[in-house]
């Protein structure tokens, strides 16, 4: 599944090709995604200029004259920029053809993605309205985590993966950040001190920023290239390392299922 760093890398790769370009046509070959592709999109978008591409959580937002295209990659979605006239492949469901003869092409084998045409401000859109802060923004701090954790007994790992608390902390990033901060993933959220939440917020920022940097180098060419979906190849301290020595040298990494997700941690240095 594309995670926040991949979506951000996609955004950065695509934006230079679309910013300032007028839309020539929109072709919807398959409207049945997780939700139907917004019916007005193909009628409203042609003739409008795309001013830029931003991201909120894992949604890409293409800002046009009278609204936004709001796109989520779902489980298997991929967005590429290809020359106009490039033959259509299986699962190429939507094309946004631009005046510069490039096409933004959406491919999604499993069709769990979504494409909405928003005329309201994106932050008012129902799927975006209740999201927590962006992890790499100044709004996301240890103090914010401590405040949100009040009276919450749920495992801290599930807590930081809740998109109402903070967006974009996928399973690998949660495991890695908790290891870096020395916090046991099962610890009740309300019992983590402010000082440790400050360390955790910094660790989340660090692991995500590192993944975006790695993504920028591994997926730098968005033109006509099939990008793999999934987590970028990060060097990991805990995730997927069951039975190997903790990098701090304390003992073996353990795997347990927490909140239905495989969780890797060091029972010695994470408390
Ligand atoms: Zn350890």
GROMACS .gro file of C-alpha atoms and ligand atoms in nm:
model
  272
    1UNK     CA    1   0.000   0.000   0.000
    2UNK     CA    2   0.140   0.344  -0.083
    3UNK     CA    3   0.229   0.517   0.241
    4UNK     CA    4   0.272   0.888   0.313
    5UNK     CA    5   0.636   0.905   0.195
    6UNK     CA    6   0.544   0.745  -0.138
    7UNK     CA    7   0.250   0.978  -0.185
    8UNK     CA    8   0.475   1.275  -0.110
    9UNK     CA    9   0.737   1.144  -0.354
   10UNK     CA   10   0.464   1.101  -0.617
   11UNK     CA   11   0.349   1.457  -0.555
   12UNK     CA   12   0.699   1.599  -0.590
   13UNK     CA   13   0.762   1.392  -0.905
   14UNK     CA   14   0.442   1.491  -1.080
   15UNK     CA   15   0.398   1.855  -0.986
   16UNK     CA   16   0.665   2.001  -1.220
   17UNK     CA   17   0.487   1.840  -1.519
   18UNK     CA   18   0.140   1.968  -1.436
   19UNK     CA   19   0.174   2.301  -1.254
   20UNK     CA   20   0.060   2.587  -1.475
   21UNK     CA   21  -0.080   2.354  -1.742
   22UNK     CA   22  -0.431   2.369  -1.885
   23UNK     CA   23  -0.630   2.046  -1.894
   24UNK     CA   24  -0.726   1.939  -2.246
   25UNK     CA   25  -0.945   1.636  -2.172
   26UNK     CA   26  -1.029   1.395  -1.894
   27UNK     CA   27  -1.091   1.032  -1.990
   28UNK     CA   28  -1.256   0.803  -1.736
   29UNK     CA   29  -1.243   0.445  -1.860
   30UNK     CA   30  -1.344   0.286  -1.532
   31UNK     CA   31  -1.539   0.503  -1.286
   32UNK     CA   32  -1.591   0.226  -1.031
   33UNK     CA   33  -1.311   0.276  -0.781
   34UNK     CA   34  -1.356   0.254  -0.403
   35UNK     CA   35  -1.605   0.535  -0.457
   36UNK     CA   36  -1.723   0.626  -0.807
   37UNK     CA   37  -1.506   0.884  -0.982
   38UNK     CA   38  -1.689   1.217  -0.934
   39UNK     CA   39  -1.924   1.243  -1.230
   40UNK     CA   40  -1.866   1.620  -1.293
   41UNK     CA   41  -1.486   1.575  -1.318
   42UNK     CA   42  -1.472   1.501  -1.692
   43UNK     CA   43  -1.711   1.786  -1.766
   44UNK     CA   44  -1.573   2.055  -1.534
   45UNK     CA   45  -1.195   2.010  -1.542
   46UNK     CA   46  -1.115   2.049  -1.916
   47UNK     CA   47  -1.013   2.408  -1.993
   48UNK     CA   48  -0.905   2.477  -1.636
   49UNK     CA   49  -0.544   2.534  -1.531
   50UNK     CA   50  -0.383   2.314  -1.267
   51UNK     CA   51  -0.202   2.557  -1.042
   52UNK     CA   52  -0.020   2.310  -0.821
   53UNK     CA   53  -0.029   1.975  -0.644
   54UNK     CA   54  -0.038   1.954  -0.267
   55UNK     CA   55  -0.088   1.665  -0.026
   56UNK     CA   56  -0.304   1.614   0.283
   57UNK     CA   57  -0.243   1.284   0.461
   58UNK     CA   58  -0.236   1.036   0.171
   59UNK     CA   59  -0.462   1.247  -0.054
   60UNK     CA   60  -0.316   1.436  -0.350
   61UNK     CA   61  -0.487   1.767  -0.424
   62UNK     CA   62  -0.464   1.915  -0.775
   63UNK     CA   63  -0.567   2.278  -0.747
   64UNK     CA   64  -0.765   2.395  -1.052
   65UNK     CA   65  -0.954   2.718  -1.125
   66UNK     CA   66  -1.290   2.627  -0.969
   67UNK     CA   67  -1.206   2.326  -0.752
   68UNK     CA   68  -0.964   2.050  -0.661
   69UNK     CA   69  -0.906   1.700  -0.790
   70UNK     CA   70  -0.866   1.492  -0.475
   71UNK     CA   71  -0.696   1.160  -0.544
   72UNK     CA   72  -0.617   0.867  -0.314
   73UNK     CA   73  -0.404   0.577  -0.434
   74UNK     CA   74  -0.583   0.319  -0.220
   75UNK     CA   75  -0.406  -0.018  -0.201
   76UNK     CA   76  -0.249  -0.042  -0.543
   77UNK     CA   77  -0.297   0.291  -0.722
   78UNK     CA   78  -0.017   0.448  -0.924
   79UNK     CA   79   0.004   0.786  -1.085
   80UNK     CA   80   0.241   0.844  -1.376
   81UNK     CA   81   0.306   1.115  -1.630
   82UNK     CA   82   0.325   0.975  -1.983
   83UNK     CA   83   0.339   1.135  -2.331
   84UNK     CA   84   0.000   1.185  -2.499
   85UNK     CA   85  -0.075   0.888  -2.723
   86UNK     CA   86   0.097   0.634  -2.495
   87UNK     CA   87  -0.097   0.308  -2.540
   88UNK     CA   88  -0.335   0.229  -2.259
   89UNK     CA   89  -0.243  -0.070  -2.042
   90UNK     CA   90  -0.458  -0.289  -1.820
   91UNK     CA   91  -0.599  -0.101  -1.520
   92UNK     CA   92  -0.526   0.245  -1.667
   93UNK     CA   93  -0.856   0.384  -1.545
   94UNK     CA   94  -0.829   0.764  -1.571
   95UNK     CA   95  -0.628   1.006  -1.788
   96UNK     CA   96  -0.594   1.380  -1.736
   97UNK     CA   97  -0.448   1.507  -2.063
   98UNK     CA   98  -0.266   1.839  -2.048
   99UNK     CA   99  -0.201   2.111  -2.303
  100UNK     CA  100   0.172   2.032  -2.293
  101UNK     CA  101   0.100   1.687  -2.448
  102UNK     CA  102   0.160   1.500  -2.126
  103UNK     CA  103  -0.098   1.281  -1.959
  104UNK     CA  104  -0.143   1.219  -1.586
  105UNK     CA  105  -0.247   0.853  -1.591
  106UNK     CA  106  -0.406   0.669  -1.299
  107UNK     CA  107  -0.361   0.292  -1.284
  108UNK     CA  108  -0.517   0.081  -1.010
  109UNK     CA  109  -0.540  -0.297  -1.036
  110UNK     CA  110  -0.743  -0.345  -0.718
  111UNK     CA  111  -0.952  -0.026  -0.757
  112UNK     CA  112  -0.941   0.075  -0.390
  113UNK     CA  113  -0.833   0.427  -0.484
  114UNK     CA  114  -1.061   0.724  -0.531
  115UNK     CA  115  -1.084   1.042  -0.738
  116UNK     CA  116  -1.313   1.323  -0.627
  117UNK     CA  117  -1.387   1.663  -0.779
  118UNK     CA  118  -1.422   1.909  -0.490
  119UNK     CA  119  -1.574   2.254  -0.523
  120UNK     CA  120  -1.569   2.309  -0.146
  121UNK     CA  121  -1.240   2.392   0.029
  122UNK     CA  122  -1.056   2.058   0.064
  123UNK     CA  123  -1.031   2.094   0.442
  124UNK     CA  124  -1.412   2.085   0.456
  125UNK     CA  125  -1.436   1.762   0.257
  126UNK     CA  126  -1.574   1.486   0.479
  127UNK     CA  127  -1.276   1.252   0.433
  128UNK     CA  128  -1.027   1.527   0.522
  129UNK     CA  129  -1.217   1.726   0.783
  130UNK     CA  130  -1.140   1.512   1.086
  131UNK     CA  131  -0.776   1.431   1.017
  132UNK     CA  132  -0.507   1.507   1.270
  133UNK     CA  133  -0.201   1.721   1.192
  134UNK     CA  134   0.059   1.643   0.930
  135UNK     CA  135   0.350   1.463   1.102
  136UNK     CA  136   0.613   1.685   0.938
  137UNK     CA  137   0.434   2.009   1.026
  138UNK     CA  138   0.509   2.235   1.323
  139UNK     CA  139   0.160   2.154   1.457
  140UNK     CA  140   0.267   1.799   1.535
  141UNK     CA  141   0.458   1.794   1.864
  142UNK     CA  142   0.506   1.587   2.175
  143UNK     CA  143   0.274   1.827   2.357
  144UNK     CA  144   0.001   1.756   2.101
  145UNK     CA  145   0.045   1.380   2.151
  146UNK     CA  146   0.036   1.415   2.529
  147UNK     CA  147  -0.281   1.622   2.511
  148UNK     CA  148  -0.453   1.377   2.275
  149UNK     CA  149  -0.350   1.080   2.491
  150UNK     CA  150  -0.536   1.198   2.800
  151UNK     CA  151  -0.756   0.919   2.940
  152UNK     CA  152  -0.677   0.691   2.646
  153UNK     CA  153  -0.580   0.342   2.755
  154UNK     CA  154  -0.525   0.204   2.407
  155UNK     CA  155  -0.178   0.080   2.313
  156UNK     CA  156   0.048   0.372   2.220
  157UNK     CA  157   0.124   0.205   1.888
  158UNK     CA  158  -0.244   0.198   1.786
  159UNK     CA  159  -0.276   0.554   1.918
  160UNK     CA  160  -0.008   0.696   1.687
  161UNK     CA  161  -0.156   0.504   1.393
  162UNK     CA  162  -0.495   0.674   1.447
  163UNK     CA  163  -0.535   0.935   1.169
  164UNK     CA  164  -0.735   1.161   1.401
  165UNK     CA  165  -0.422   1.187   1.621
  166UNK     CA  166  -0.165   1.226   1.343
  167UNK     CA  167  -0.181   1.122   0.978
  168UNK     CA  168   0.056   0.902   0.784
  169UNK     CA  169   0.215   0.687   1.055
  170UNK     CA  170   0.196   0.343   0.890
  171UNK     CA  171   0.289   0.017   1.058
  172UNK     CA  172   0.660   0.017   0.976
  173UNK     CA  173   0.699   0.382   1.073
  174UNK     CA  174   0.516   0.325   1.403
  175UNK     CA  175   0.743   0.031   1.490
  176UNK     CA  176   1.060   0.220   1.398
  177UNK     CA  177   0.964   0.541   1.578
  178UNK     CA  178   0.867   0.357   1.898
  179UNK     CA  179   1.198   0.170   1.891
  180UNK     CA  180   1.391   0.494   1.837
  181UNK     CA  181   1.205   0.657   2.127
  182UNK     CA  182   1.244   0.352   2.355
  183UNK     CA  183   0.869   0.316   2.413
  184UNK     CA  184   0.700  -0.025   2.444
  185UNK     CA  185   0.429  -0.051   2.176
  186UNK     CA  186   0.173  -0.193   2.422
  187UNK     CA  187   0.216   0.082   2.678
  188UNK     CA  188  -0.118   0.261   2.738
  189UNK     CA  189  -0.115   0.593   2.554
  190UNK     CA  190  -0.215   0.790   2.864
  191UNK     CA  191   0.083   0.659   3.062
  192UNK     CA  192   0.355   0.796   2.831
  193UNK     CA  193   0.521   1.107   2.977
  194UNK     CA  194   0.546   1.438   2.794
  195UNK     CA  195   0.925   1.403   2.769
  196UNK     CA  196   0.888   1.065   2.600
  197UNK     CA  197   0.616   1.193   2.367
  198UNK     CA  198   0.856   1.469   2.262
  199UNK     CA  199   1.111   1.202   2.173
  200UNK     CA  200   0.843   1.003   1.991
  201UNK     CA  201   0.722   1.301   1.785
  202UNK     CA  202   1.082   1.371   1.679
  203UNK     CA  203   1.134   1.003   1.594
  204UNK     CA  204   0.818   0.999   1.377
  205UNK     CA  205   0.937   1.309   1.191
  206UNK     CA  206   1.282   1.160   1.143
  207UNK     CA  207   1.168   0.822   1.011
  208UNK     CA  208   0.917   0.976   0.770
  209UNK     CA  209   1.160   1.241   0.646
  210UNK     CA  210   1.420   0.971   0.587
  211UNK     CA  211   1.168   0.763   0.390
  212UNK     CA  212   1.079   1.064   0.173
  213UNK     CA  213   1.449   1.125   0.105
  214UNK     CA  214   1.500   0.758   0.013
  215UNK     CA  215   1.186   0.770  -0.203
  216UNK     CA  216   1.316   1.072  -0.386
  217UNK     CA  217   1.622   0.876  -0.489
  218UNK     CA  218   1.453   0.542  -0.567
  219UNK     CA  219   1.149   0.674  -0.753
  220UNK     CA  220   1.294   0.986  -0.909
  221UNK     CA  221   1.169   0.920  -1.261
  222UNK     CA  222   0.792   0.938  -1.288
  223UNK     CA  223   0.789   0.961  -1.665
  224UNK     CA  224   0.670   0.634  -1.811
  225UNK     CA  225   0.811   0.432  -1.525
  226UNK     CA  226   0.630   0.169  -1.325
  227UNK     CA  227   0.697   0.244  -0.961
  228UNK     CA  228   0.668  -0.035  -0.708
  229UNK     CA  229   0.409   0.020  -0.443
  230UNK     CA  230   0.500  -0.057  -0.084
  231UNK     CA  231   0.742   0.079   0.163
  232UNK     CA  232   1.066   0.225   0.044
  233UNK     CA  233   1.381   0.029   0.115
  234UNK     CA  234   1.478   0.174   0.447
  235UNK     CA  235   1.740   0.038   0.679
  236UNK     CA  236   1.523  -0.076   0.967
  237UNK     CA  237   1.615  -0.120   1.333
  238UNK     CA  238   1.315  -0.327   1.448
  239UNK     CA  239   1.056  -0.390   1.177
  240UNK     CA  240   1.087  -0.735   1.015
  241UNK     CA  241   1.387  -0.822   1.234
  242UNK     CA  242   1.231  -1.079   1.469
  243UNK     CA  243   1.499  -1.283   1.645
  244UNK     CA  244   1.787  -1.058   1.540
  245UNK     CA  245   1.989  -0.851   1.782
  246UNK     CA  246   1.850  -0.509   1.874
  247UNK     CA  247   2.087  -0.245   1.726
  248UNK     CA  248   2.142  -0.123   2.083
  249UNK     CA  249   2.284  -0.467   2.164
  250UNK     CA  250   2.033  -0.548   2.435
  251UNK     CA  251   1.871  -0.868   2.308
  252UNK     CA  252   1.649  -1.016   2.042
  253UNK     CA  253   1.378  -0.823   1.858
  254UNK     CA  254   1.035  -0.974   1.929
  255UNK     CA  255   0.726  -0.988   1.708
  256UNK     CA  256   0.373  -0.970   1.850
  257UNK     CA  257   0.038  -0.882   1.697
  258UNK     CA  258  -0.100  -0.555   1.834
  259UNK     CA  259  -0.422  -0.415   1.691
  260UNK     CA  260  -0.413  -0.688   1.422
  261UNK     CA  261  -0.077  -0.564   1.294
  262UNK     CA  262   0.261  -0.734   1.321
  263UNK     CA  263   0.460  -0.534   1.571
  264UNK     CA  264   0.836  -0.560   1.614
  265UNK     CA  265   1.006  -0.427   1.924
  266UNK     CA  266   1.286  -0.481   2.173
  267UNK     CA  267   1.142  -0.588   2.510
  268UNK     CA  268   1.463  -0.470   2.682
  269UNK     CA  269   1.509  -0.109   2.569
  270UNK     CA  270   1.144  -0.031   2.493
  271UNK     CA  271   0.942   0.027   2.809
  272LIG    ZN1  272   1.694  -0.292   2.250
   0.00000   0.00000   0.00000
